[in-house]
Amino acid sequence: MIKAEKELRDYFEKMGDYNQAAKMLSLDMSTNMPKEGFERHRRALTRLSGELFAMNTAPKLKALIEELSLPEHYAELSPEMKFSVSLMKREFTENSRIPAELHNDYVSEKALANKKWQEAKKAGDFELFKDQLQKVIDLKKEIIAYKHPNEPVYDALLNECEEGMNTETYDKLFSELKEFLIPFIKEILSKPEPDDSKFNRIYDLNHERKAQEYLLKYIGFDYDRGTTAETEHPFTSAFSSKDVRITNHFHEDTAIRPMFSSIHEGGHAIFGQNVNPAFDGLPAENCRYAGLHESQSRFYENTLGHNINFWKPIYKDIQKIVPEFKDVSLEEFNREINHVRNSFIRTCADEVTYCLHIIIRYELEKEIFVNNVPVSNLRDMWNEKMQEYLGLTPPDDALGILQDMHWANNYYGYFPTYLLGSIYDGMFLEALERDLGDVDKVLSDGRIMDITKWLNEKIHVYGSTRTPRDTITEVCGKEVTAKPLCDYFKKKYTDIYKL
Amino acid sequence: MIKAEKELRDYFEKMGDYNQAAKMLSLDMSTNMPKEGFERHRRALTRLSGELFAMNTAPKLKALIEELSLPEHYAELSPEMKFSVSLMKREFTENSRIPAELHNDYVSEKALANKKWQEAKKAGDFELFKDQLQKVIDLKKEIIAYKHPNEPVYDALLNECEEGMNTETYDKLFSELKEFLIPFIKEILSKPEPDDSKFNRIYDLNHERKAQEYLLKYIGFDYDRGTTAETEHPFTSAFSSKDVRITNHFHEDTAIRPMFSSIHEGGHAIFGQNVNPAFDGLPAENCRYAGLHESQSRFYENTLGHNINFWKPIYKDIQKIVPEFKDVSLEEFNREINHVRNSFIRTCADEVTYCLHIIIRYELEKEIFVNNVPVSNLRDMWNEKMQEYLGLTPPDDALGILQDMHWANNYYGYFPTYLLGSIYDGMFLEALERDLGDVDKVLSDGRIMDITKWLNEKIHVYGSTRTPRDTITEVCGKEVTAKPLCDYFKKKYTDIYKL
């Protein structure tokens, strides 16, 4: 290893240490911090982010990257170091253009936005959030204009979330989907609804906690390299392949929702835990592609978890752990988890109407970042689109525009990656069945670890070193298209709803 | 405010931010970190501690302190800034003498010592821990020799834990106590033991969790400025007066122990939450005197919590929250919480034999730091002293020398402060009764918040700005003596055991 590589690795270690501390503060802000602890945490987080930003834009980093980019050195690097050098080169150029003060302002305002959003959501009133949201959106636009001066802002954001994506591709994929979905959902909703009365009851939170542990172990989450905590909204935070944290929220009025959140976050976490350990401490160690990441959480949650065969080998155990399901047959359970209906909350939606929730958000983000509509108009636009696509008007903003934490937390251009993840999943399912045979059979045999192993080898191990486009080409042998997802929906719901 | 003061305050803010992050990583290591996450956390913690050490010994800090120490500037400072400047001046001189590499080695080896201790404790075998313990003790001795070149090592450690203390004073106080205690305990143990059969059962951990919340609220812990978590060993970590974390361990075989741990940690936390908020971010904001801190946790735990009158207004509620006590009368409950017996574990001991547990540790620390006995001899010495003072020989090291986390975590000279805290408590009780009247009456009236308020005003609000000696003089009007504690024991146990 030449001196510059050794030095760059040490530099990554230092950045990694600061990042570890910053992530820890963030995680604590959502998990265990008392209300009044906010200001000190925000201050410390702003400080560490400032130091990280300075390290990301330091001349020393530039010199190391330039030296390692020389063809004779670059050729000698491992794939993960090649990736790291190319990525840092690009990011260095982009970050160096952002004034440090603007960056620090943004970090600090963003933390405040999160707090305001929480307060507004509690009150169910978007008015309490909109000014701070406008502030961070304006700062974000400014930052993106510095980083990507020649690109439309929203395209740059989409590409930051999922390399290779832009409005043109999303528009194409999403219209393909819409064309299929809108009449298809209408058809489903014309059929009789399943009876859900058995599910309307109070559930013991400790049963839900135990079910989470059972399910996470079942799908392959490693508790030596990960733990769980409780938050208002479920999420996953990866410190390294050896330390991945899952959070969840348990509900008294539903045991189903938290179980599927467990499986969803479990999918993210299994990805994080199975990146090549040689990448530890390098920029390649986490998957930075949101669509690809969501494809894995959603593959576990939907493609596997919403398949009756997933439950066949374990449903008796689940009934023991959650005795509230004692008198619910597997067939009834399956009807309820695949119960299609228009509803307010994205994360509670079935996998079919879910797509419309995302399309609404994608269209609104285009309004914000392409058409520059002021934030104060967003609530009305949200409510109109809900009426248009789902036939519902939210009774308050907590059930409407305030339901998601994304805009309060720097996730712009992120929402469409959920649906992109499902589009990938349609394609991954085809590839999986090509390699392992009928997925119903693999699941009903209880061989889920064969699937986890397949995903580990085909996708997870690469971390960030392979772009989503290359991953799709390698695994599926074709370009991205929504057709396999539509086919999957058609087959599955024709059967369940006797269309 | 002159420029140098403003700059020093900014400097404290920066150190405070790093400290916040470092504390967060430490807290997470004990609460929610998965096993395999250790190395990355240790690395990040070592890095931040190194940066903090550099800030603590930087020429810039020296220049600011020197300027503010000039009589004309110093005279203008607030009491908390006066304290900060004096403290930093002393610490700067001491810390500057420690080679940075030695400091970093120590931080890193200490984190490893904690891990090794956990493994050894699990295996019940001191052999697995002793080499790493020897390593950190040797490093600690070296550090102390740099910091305090003209002081005996153990005196320096005792003074670092509790300003003003040394072996001479502890020897005097502890012999005073021993002289009273040894025949007194013999007399108690000659009396019939209370029947504890009702308490030997399985307790629901969720009942214990709810009891903790009830008790913490009852004594005045503010949940807006603090939260709780679960760890192997209970402790309290204060980030600021607005953010104090309590941890506890819940046990299936006893609900009493976790309830008293809650009250104990609650005492620490109430101290932390009630320091003058003007001290926030300054070195004065936490109480740095271990004896004074322990006096507060132990005042709540023992002086108040082990008094039957504490429970009179709330015992009915406790029976509802912990239905396992449904058939236990208050009188039976009181006999059991004040059940004196020789036992292995310090943190399970009654308040009388507890004193002997501390005296054993104090005598062993003198062996380590005064007589320089090698660590490999410590287990035998521990077991001999247990036999001598408590008539017991631990069946394994988990019940013996490995029971406490202190030596694995840089707490040397700390153990005696627990007992010193109780000695203070004897004196504080006298002062409290002088001001508020008979404590039995205040407690049985349910006016515990009067006591919390009294402690807030007399002790907590000062944070670190008043030394323990000055606190005792101000509050009690006399020098420290063990007599009030002995009188308290005598009165209480003569009554309970009909001596």
PDB file of C-alpha atoms in Angstrom, chain A residues 133-372:
ATOM      1  CA  LEU A 133     -40.000  24.192   6.161  1.00  0.00           C
ATOM      2  CA  GLN A 134     -39.777  27.088   3.726  1.00  0.00           C
ATOM      3  CA  LYS A 135     -36.508  28.100   5.372  1.00  0.00           C
ATOM      4  CA  VAL A 136     -34.852  24.697   4.971  1.00  0.00           C
ATOM      5  CA  ILE A 137     -36.186  24.202   1.460  1.00  0.00           C
ATOM      6  CA  ASP A 138     -34.750  27.571   0.431  1.00  0.00           C
ATOM      7  CA  LEU A 139     -31.402  26.695   2.019  1.00  0.00           C
ATOM      8  CA  LYS A 140     -31.460  23.297   0.327  1.00  0.00           C
ATOM      9  CA  LYS A 141     -32.129  24.862  -3.061  1.00  0.00           C
ATOM     10  CA  GLU A 142     -29.249  27.235  -2.478  1.00  0.00           C
ATOM     11  CA  ILE A 143     -26.920  24.378  -1.547  1.00  0.00           C
ATOM     12  CA  ILE A 144     -27.913  22.324  -4.578  1.00  0.00           C
ATOM     13  CA  ALA A 145     -27.370  25.324  -6.845  1.00  0.00           C
ATOM     14  CA  TYR A 146     -23.797  25.541  -5.521  1.00  0.00           C
ATOM     15  CA  LYS A 147     -23.163  21.804  -5.809  1.00  0.00           C
ATOM     16  CA  HIS A 148     -24.751  21.237  -9.205  1.00  0.00           C
ATOM     17  CA  PRO A 149     -24.791  24.616 -10.959  1.00  0.00           C
ATOM     18  CA  ASN A 150     -25.707  23.170 -14.356  1.00  0.00           C
ATOM     19  CA  GLU A 151     -28.489  20.817 -13.346  1.00  0.00           C
ATOM     20  CA  PRO A 152     -32.157  21.425 -12.569  1.00  0.00           C
ATOM     21  CA  VAL A 153     -32.475  21.298  -8.768  1.00  0.00           C
ATOM     22  CA  TYR A 154     -34.936  18.410  -8.598  1.00  0.00           C
ATOM     23  CA  ASP A 155     -32.957  16.263 -11.037  1.00  0.00           C
ATOM     24  CA  ALA A 156     -29.879  16.825  -8.881  1.00  0.00           C
ATOM     25  CA  LEU A 157     -31.821  15.810  -5.755  1.00  0.00           C
ATOM     26  CA  LEU A 158     -33.223  12.692  -7.429  1.00  0.00           C
ATOM     27  CA  ASN A 159     -29.761  11.728  -8.575  1.00  0.00           C
ATOM     28  CA  GLU A 160     -28.313  12.316  -5.082  1.00  0.00           C
ATOM     29  CA  CYS A 161     -30.887   9.907  -3.669  1.00  0.00           C
ATOM     30  CA  GLU A 162     -30.541   7.307  -6.422  1.00  0.00           C
ATOM     31  CA  GLU A 163     -27.637   7.606  -8.800  1.00  0.00           C
ATOM     32  CA  GLY A 164     -28.782   7.690 -12.410  1.00  0.00           C
ATOM     33  CA  MET A 165     -32.322   8.887 -11.762  1.00  0.00           C
ATOM     34  CA  ASN A 166     -34.036  12.063 -12.968  1.00  0.00           C
ATOM     35  CA  THR A 167     -37.559  13.401 -13.546  1.00  0.00           C
ATOM     36  CA  GLU A 168     -37.666  12.033 -17.079  1.00  0.00           C
ATOM     37  CA  THR A 169     -37.108   8.426 -15.998  1.00  0.00           C
ATOM     38  CA  TYR A 170     -39.412   8.687 -13.000  1.00  0.00           C
ATOM     39  CA  ASP A 171     -42.141  10.275 -15.132  1.00  0.00           C
ATOM     40  CA  LYS A 172     -41.882   7.387 -17.576  1.00  0.00           C
ATOM     41  CA  LEU A 173     -41.897   4.623 -14.955  1.00  0.00           C
ATOM     42  CA  PHE A 174     -44.641   6.198 -12.888  1.00  0.00           C
ATOM     43  CA  SER A 175     -46.972   6.810 -15.853  1.00  0.00           C
ATOM     44  CA  GLU A 176     -46.519   3.192 -16.908  1.00  0.00           C
ATOM     45  CA  LEU A 177     -47.575   2.221 -13.389  1.00  0.00           C
ATOM     46  CA  LYS A 178     -50.450   4.708 -13.116  1.00  0.00           C
ATOM     47  CA  GLU A 179     -51.925   3.534 -16.360  1.00  0.00           C
ATOM     48  CA  PHE A 180     -52.126   0.035 -14.955  1.00  0.00           C
ATOM     49  CA  LEU A 181     -52.940   0.880 -11.347  1.00  0.00           C
ATOM     50  CA  ILE A 182     -55.837   3.287 -11.532  1.00  0.00           C
ATOM     51  CA  PRO A 183     -58.292   0.956 -13.295  1.00  0.00           C
ATOM     52  CA  PHE A 184     -56.848  -2.025 -11.422  1.00  0.00           C
ATOM     53  CA  ILE A 185     -57.475  -0.489  -7.976  1.00  0.00           C
ATOM     54  CA  LYS A 186     -60.975   0.527  -9.099  1.00  0.00           C
ATOM     55  CA  GLU A 187     -61.636  -3.101 -10.010  1.00  0.00           C
ATOM     56  CA  ILE A 188     -60.352  -4.385  -6.666  1.00  0.00           C
ATOM     57  CA  LEU A 189     -62.404  -1.862  -4.730  1.00  0.00           C
ATOM     58  CA  SER A 190     -65.562  -2.943  -6.567  1.00  0.00           C
ATOM     59  CA  LYS A 191     -65.204  -6.384  -4.959  1.00  0.00           C
ATOM     60  CA  PRO A 192     -66.463  -7.245  -1.462  1.00  0.00           C
ATOM     61  CA  GLU A 193     -64.143  -6.149   1.364  1.00  0.00           C
ATOM     62  CA  PRO A 194     -62.821  -8.788   3.758  1.00  0.00           C
ATOM     63  CA  ASP A 195     -64.257  -8.712   7.267  1.00  0.00           C
ATOM     64  CA  ASP A 196     -61.670  -7.107   9.562  1.00  0.00           C
ATOM     65  CA  SER A 197     -63.715  -7.080  12.768  1.00  0.00           C
ATOM     66  CA  LYS A 198     -61.474  -9.692  14.443  1.00  0.00           C
ATOM     67  CA  PHE A 199     -58.532  -7.332  14.166  1.00  0.00           C
ATOM     68  CA  ASN A 200     -60.163  -4.363  15.866  1.00  0.00           C
ATOM     69  CA  ARG A 201     -59.008  -4.885  19.418  1.00  0.00           C
ATOM     70  CA  ILE A 202     -56.325  -3.885  21.923  1.00  0.00           C
ATOM     71  CA  TYR A 203     -52.945  -5.597  21.493  1.00  0.00           C
ATOM     72  CA  ASP A 204     -50.345  -6.092  24.221  1.00  0.00           C
ATOM     73  CA  LEU A 205     -47.204  -4.135  23.275  1.00  0.00           C
ATOM     74  CA  ASN A 206     -44.994  -6.799  24.810  1.00  0.00           C
ATOM     75  CA  HIS A 207     -46.448  -9.389  22.449  1.00  0.00           C
ATOM     76  CA  GLU A 208     -45.544  -7.098  19.572  1.00  0.00           C
ATOM     77  CA  ARG A 209     -42.006  -6.670  20.907  1.00  0.00           C
ATOM     78  CA  LYS A 210     -41.565 -10.425  21.103  1.00  0.00           C
ATOM     79  CA  ALA A 211     -42.996 -10.907  17.610  1.00  0.00           C
ATOM     80  CA  GLN A 212     -40.440  -8.400  16.317  1.00  0.00           C
ATOM     81  CA  GLU A 213     -37.578 -10.368  17.806  1.00  0.00           C
ATOM     82  CA  TYR A 214     -38.933 -13.607  16.375  1.00  0.00           C
ATOM     83  CA  LEU A 215     -39.435 -12.177  12.890  1.00  0.00           C
ATOM     84  CA  LEU A 216     -36.078 -10.401  12.762  1.00  0.00           C
ATOM     85  CA  LYS A 217     -34.267 -13.579  13.711  1.00  0.00           C
ATOM     86  CA  TYR A 218     -36.337 -15.549  11.220  1.00  0.00           C
ATOM     87  CA  ILE A 219     -35.375 -13.399   8.253  1.00  0.00           C
ATOM     88  CA  GLY A 220     -31.710 -13.281   9.248  1.00  0.00           C
ATOM     89  CA  PHE A 221     -31.055 -10.145  11.309  1.00  0.00           C
ATOM     90  CA  ASP A 222     -27.971 -10.736  13.470  1.00  0.00           C
ATOM     91  CA  TYR A 223     -28.412  -9.505  17.043  1.00  0.00           C
ATOM     92  CA  ASP A 224     -24.663  -9.609  17.678  1.00  0.00           C
ATOM     93  CA  ARG A 225     -24.307  -6.914  15.040  1.00  0.00           C
ATOM     94  CA  GLY A 226     -27.459  -4.943  15.655  1.00  0.00           C
ATOM     95  CA  THR A 227     -30.008  -3.909  18.258  1.00  0.00           C
ATOM     96  CA  THR A 228     -33.457  -2.390  18.373  1.00  0.00           C
ATOM     97  CA  ALA A 229     -35.023   0.621  20.070  1.00  0.00           C
ATOM     98  CA  GLU A 230     -38.384   2.383  20.099  1.00  0.00           C
ATOM     99  CA  THR A 231     -39.209   5.653  18.339  1.00  0.00           C
ATOM    100  CA  GLU A 232     -42.205   7.533  17.057  1.00  0.00           C
ATOM    101  CA  HIS A 233     -41.376   6.419  13.497  1.00  0.00           C
ATOM    102  CA  PRO A 234     -39.494   3.263  12.545  1.00  0.00           C
ATOM    103  CA  PHE A 235     -36.097   3.645  10.874  1.00  0.00           C
ATOM    104  CA  THR A 236     -32.731   1.952  10.477  1.00  0.00           C
ATOM    105  CA  SER A 237     -29.353   3.514  11.186  1.00  0.00           C
ATOM    106  CA  ALA A 238     -26.185   1.691  10.115  1.00  0.00           C
ATOM    107  CA  PHE A 239     -22.933   2.534  11.890  1.00  0.00           C
ATOM    108  CA  SER A 240     -21.028  -0.258  10.107  1.00  0.00           C
ATOM    109  CA  SER A 241     -21.714  -3.820   9.024  1.00  0.00           C
ATOM    110  CA  LYS A 242     -21.076  -4.742  12.654  1.00  0.00           C
ATOM    111  CA  ASP A 243     -23.524  -2.275  14.163  1.00  0.00           C
ATOM    112  CA  VAL A 244     -26.939  -1.644  12.623  1.00  0.00           C
ATOM    113  CA  ARG A 245     -29.787  -0.197  14.684  1.00  0.00           C
ATOM    114  CA  ILE A 246     -33.466  -0.777  13.996  1.00  0.00           C
ATOM    115  CA  THR A 247     -36.192   1.298  15.591  1.00  0.00           C
ATOM    116  CA  ASN A 248     -39.899   0.600  15.608  1.00  0.00           C
ATOM    117  CA  HIS A 249     -43.111   1.909  17.075  1.00  0.00           C
ATOM    118  CA  PHE A 250     -45.537  -0.473  18.729  1.00  0.00           C
ATOM    119  CA  HIS A 251     -49.247   0.229  18.564  1.00  0.00           C
ATOM    120  CA  GLU A 252     -52.037  -0.839  20.872  1.00  0.00           C
ATOM    121  CA  ASP A 253     -54.571  -0.856  18.053  1.00  0.00           C
ATOM    122  CA  THR A 254     -52.643  -2.983  15.565  1.00  0.00           C
ATOM    123  CA  ALA A 255     -50.095  -5.764  15.826  1.00  0.00           C
ATOM    124  CA  ILE A 256     -49.915  -6.106  12.036  1.00  0.00           C
ATOM    125  CA  ARG A 257     -48.429  -2.721  11.310  1.00  0.00           C
ATOM    126  CA  PRO A 258     -45.495  -3.058  13.736  1.00  0.00           C
ATOM    127  CA  MET A 259     -44.789  -6.598  12.489  1.00  0.00           C
ATOM    128  CA  PHE A 260     -44.439  -5.336   8.941  1.00  0.00           C
ATOM    129  CA  SER A 261     -42.359  -2.383  10.100  1.00  0.00           C
ATOM    130  CA  SER A 262     -40.045  -4.908  11.759  1.00  0.00           C
ATOM    131  CA  ILE A 263     -39.739  -6.851   8.533  1.00  0.00           C
ATOM    132  CA  HIS A 264     -39.234  -3.666   6.497  1.00  0.00           C
ATOM    133  CA  GLU A 265     -36.510  -2.283   8.761  1.00  0.00           C
ATOM    134  CA  GLY A 266     -35.084  -5.794   9.003  1.00  0.00           C
ATOM    135  CA  GLY A 267     -34.591  -5.700   5.228  1.00  0.00           C
ATOM    136  CA  HIS A 268     -32.602  -2.466   5.478  1.00  0.00           C
ATOM    137  CA  ALA A 269     -30.595  -3.856   8.363  1.00  0.00           C
ATOM    138  CA  ILE A 270     -29.790  -7.179   6.665  1.00  0.00           C
ATOM    139  CA  PHE A 271     -28.453  -5.158   3.743  1.00  0.00           C
ATOM    140  CA  GLY A 272     -26.281  -3.118   6.126  1.00  0.00           C
ATOM    141  CA  GLN A 273     -24.997  -6.146   8.011  1.00  0.00           C
ATOM    142  CA  ASN A 274     -23.990  -8.002   4.870  1.00  0.00           C
ATOM    143  CA  VAL A 275     -21.877  -5.475   3.039  1.00  0.00           C
ATOM    144  CA  ASN A 276     -18.383  -6.862   2.433  1.00  0.00           C
ATOM    145  CA  PRO A 277     -16.556  -6.364   5.765  1.00  0.00           C
ATOM    146  CA  ALA A 278     -13.431  -5.331   3.818  1.00  0.00           C
ATOM    147  CA  PHE A 279     -15.307  -2.081   3.095  1.00  0.00           C
ATOM    148  CA  ASP A 280     -15.596  -1.236   6.820  1.00  0.00           C
ATOM    149  CA  GLY A 281     -14.645   2.364   7.461  1.00  0.00           C
ATOM    150  CA  LEU A 282     -14.621   3.297   3.762  1.00  0.00           C
ATOM    151  CA  PRO A 283     -17.286   5.334   1.951  1.00  0.00           C
ATOM    152  CA  ALA A 284     -18.352   2.074   0.258  1.00  0.00           C
ATOM    153  CA  GLU A 285     -19.468   0.477   3.520  1.00  0.00           C
ATOM    154  CA  ASN A 286     -23.060   1.677   3.437  1.00  0.00           C
ATOM    155  CA  CYS A 287     -25.300   1.484   0.436  1.00  0.00           C
ATOM    156  CA  ARG A 288     -25.859   5.109  -0.541  1.00  0.00           C
ATOM    157  CA  TYR A 289     -28.566   4.382  -3.130  1.00  0.00           C
ATOM    158  CA  ALA A 290     -31.964   4.941  -1.566  1.00  0.00           C
ATOM    159  CA  GLY A 291     -33.911   3.079  -4.261  1.00  0.00           C
ATOM    160  CA  LEU A 292     -31.733   0.023  -4.001  1.00  0.00           C
ATOM    161  CA  HIS A 293     -31.932   0.169  -0.205  1.00  0.00           C
ATOM    162  CA  GLU A 294     -35.700   0.510  -0.243  1.00  0.00           C
ATOM    163  CA  SER A 295     -35.921  -2.342  -2.723  1.00  0.00           C
ATOM    164  CA  GLN A 296     -34.467  -4.602  -0.046  1.00  0.00           C
ATOM    165  CA  SER A 297     -36.678  -3.457   2.828  1.00  0.00           C
ATOM    166  CA  ARG A 298     -39.702  -3.633   0.560  1.00  0.00           C
ATOM    167  CA  PHE A 299     -38.743  -7.009  -0.847  1.00  0.00           C
ATOM    168  CA  TYR A 300     -38.845  -8.431   2.686  1.00  0.00           C
ATOM    169  CA  GLU A 301     -41.915  -6.442   3.679  1.00  0.00           C
ATOM    170  CA  ASN A 302     -44.038  -6.933   0.543  1.00  0.00           C
ATOM    171  CA  THR A 303     -42.747  -9.518  -1.895  1.00  0.00           C
ATOM    172  CA  LEU A 304     -41.965 -11.957   0.930  1.00  0.00           C
ATOM    173  CA  GLY A 305     -43.885 -10.734   3.990  1.00  0.00           C
ATOM    174  CA  HIS A 306     -47.191 -10.153   2.214  1.00  0.00           C
ATOM    175  CA  ASN A 307     -47.080 -13.613   0.659  1.00  0.00           C
ATOM    176  CA  ILE A 308     -49.171 -16.156   2.586  1.00  0.00           C
ATOM    177  CA  ASN A 309     -46.382 -18.705   2.156  1.00  0.00           C
ATOM    178  CA  PHE A 310     -44.024 -16.590   4.265  1.00  0.00           C
ATOM    179  CA  TRP A 311     -46.320 -17.248   7.229  1.00  0.00           C
ATOM    180  CA  LYS A 312     -47.100 -20.910   6.647  1.00  0.00           C
ATOM    181  CA  PRO A 313     -44.076 -22.306   8.537  1.00  0.00           C
ATOM    182  CA  ILE A 314     -44.270 -19.771  11.393  1.00  0.00           C
ATOM    183  CA  TYR A 315     -47.898 -18.803  11.887  1.00  0.00           C
ATOM    184  CA  LYS A 316     -48.376 -21.239  14.784  1.00  0.00           C
ATOM    185  CA  ASP A 317     -45.395 -19.649  16.568  1.00  0.00           C
ATOM    186  CA  ILE A 318     -46.761 -16.170  15.895  1.00  0.00           C
ATOM    187  CA  GLN A 319     -50.106 -17.192  17.399  1.00  0.00           C
ATOM    188  CA  LYS A 320     -48.271 -18.292  20.544  1.00  0.00           C
ATOM    189  CA  ILE A 321     -46.291 -15.039  20.739  1.00  0.00           C
ATOM    190  CA  VAL A 322     -49.299 -12.864  19.892  1.00  0.00           C
ATOM    191  CA  PRO A 323     -52.204 -14.756  21.484  1.00  0.00           C
ATOM    192  CA  GLU A 324     -54.523 -12.034  20.175  1.00  0.00           C
ATOM    193  CA  PHE A 325     -54.347 -14.013  16.868  1.00  0.00           C
ATOM    194  CA  LYS A 326     -55.406 -17.280  18.532  1.00  0.00           C
ATOM    195  CA  ASP A 327     -58.776 -17.284  16.773  1.00  0.00           C
ATOM    196  CA  VAL A 328     -57.538 -15.778  13.517  1.00  0.00           C
ATOM    197  CA  SER A 329     -56.917 -18.399  10.834  1.00  0.00           C
ATOM    198  CA  LEU A 330     -53.935 -18.052   8.521  1.00  0.00           C
ATOM    199  CA  GLU A 331     -56.376 -17.439   5.670  1.00  0.00           C
ATOM    200  CA  GLU A 332     -58.052 -14.592   7.564  1.00  0.00           C
ATOM    201  CA  PHE A 333     -54.667 -13.170   8.505  1.00  0.00           C
ATOM    202  CA  ASN A 334     -53.614 -13.231   4.852  1.00  0.00           C
ATOM    203  CA  ARG A 335     -56.811 -11.498   3.714  1.00  0.00           C
ATOM    204  CA  GLU A 336     -56.245  -8.741   6.255  1.00  0.00           C
ATOM    205  CA  ILE A 337     -52.571  -8.110   5.473  1.00  0.00           C
ATOM    206  CA  ASN A 338     -53.556  -7.864   1.795  1.00  0.00           C
ATOM    207  CA  HIS A 339     -56.672  -5.822   2.430  1.00  0.00           C
ATOM    208  CA  VAL A 340     -56.743  -3.109  -0.266  1.00  0.00           C
ATOM    209  CA  ARG A 341     -58.431   0.161   0.724  1.00  0.00           C
ATOM    210  CA  ASN A 342     -57.973   3.879   0.342  1.00  0.00           C
ATOM    211  CA  SER A 343     -56.468   5.335   3.504  1.00  0.00           C
ATOM    212  CA  PHE A 344     -54.740   8.421   4.823  1.00  0.00           C
ATOM    213  CA  ILE A 345     -51.400   7.139   6.065  1.00  0.00           C
ATOM    214  CA  ARG A 346     -48.733   5.986   3.631  1.00  0.00           C
ATOM    215  CA  THR A 347     -47.023   3.623   6.054  1.00  0.00           C
ATOM    216  CA  CYS A 348     -50.327   1.894   6.842  1.00  0.00           C
ATOM    217  CA  ALA A 349     -51.327   1.500   3.199  1.00  0.00           C
ATOM    218  CA  ASP A 350     -51.560  -1.848   1.421  1.00  0.00           C
ATOM    219  CA  GLU A 351     -48.923  -2.450  -1.233  1.00  0.00           C
ATOM    220  CA  VAL A 352     -51.203  -1.450  -4.123  1.00  0.00           C
ATOM    221  CA  THR A 353     -52.658   1.892  -2.996  1.00  0.00           C
ATOM    222  CA  TYR A 354     -49.243   2.640  -1.468  1.00  0.00           C
ATOM    223  CA  CYS A 355     -48.030   3.439  -4.975  1.00  0.00           C
ATOM    224  CA  LEU A 356     -50.506   6.319  -5.214  1.00  0.00           C
ATOM    225  CA  HIS A 357     -49.282   7.775  -1.913  1.00  0.00           C
ATOM    226  CA  ILE A 358     -45.807   7.989  -3.431  1.00  0.00           C
ATOM    227  CA  ILE A 359     -47.009   9.421  -6.714  1.00  0.00           C
ATOM    228  CA  ILE A 360     -48.766  12.206  -4.773  1.00  0.00           C
ATOM    229  CA  ARG A 361     -45.527  13.059  -2.974  1.00  0.00           C
ATOM    230  CA  TYR A 362     -43.477  12.894  -6.151  1.00  0.00           C
ATOM    231  CA  GLU A 363     -45.853  15.294  -7.886  1.00  0.00           C
ATOM    232  CA  LEU A 364     -45.742  17.668  -4.911  1.00  0.00           C
ATOM    233  CA  GLU A 365     -41.939  17.620  -4.808  1.00  0.00           C
ATOM    234  CA  LYS A 366     -41.970  18.595  -8.457  1.00  0.00           C
ATOM    235  CA  GLU A 367     -44.208  21.533  -7.507  1.00  0.00           C
ATOM    236  CA  ILE A 368     -41.733  22.572  -4.816  1.00  0.00           C
ATOM    237  CA  PHE A 369     -38.491  22.140  -6.714  1.00  0.00           C
ATOM    238  CA  VAL A 370     -39.472  22.485 -10.356  1.00  0.00           C
ATOM    239  CA  ASN A 371     -42.362  24.964 -10.223  1.00  0.00           C
ATOM    240  CA  ASN A 372     -41.153  26.697  -7.045  1.00  0.00           C
TER     241      ASN A 372
END
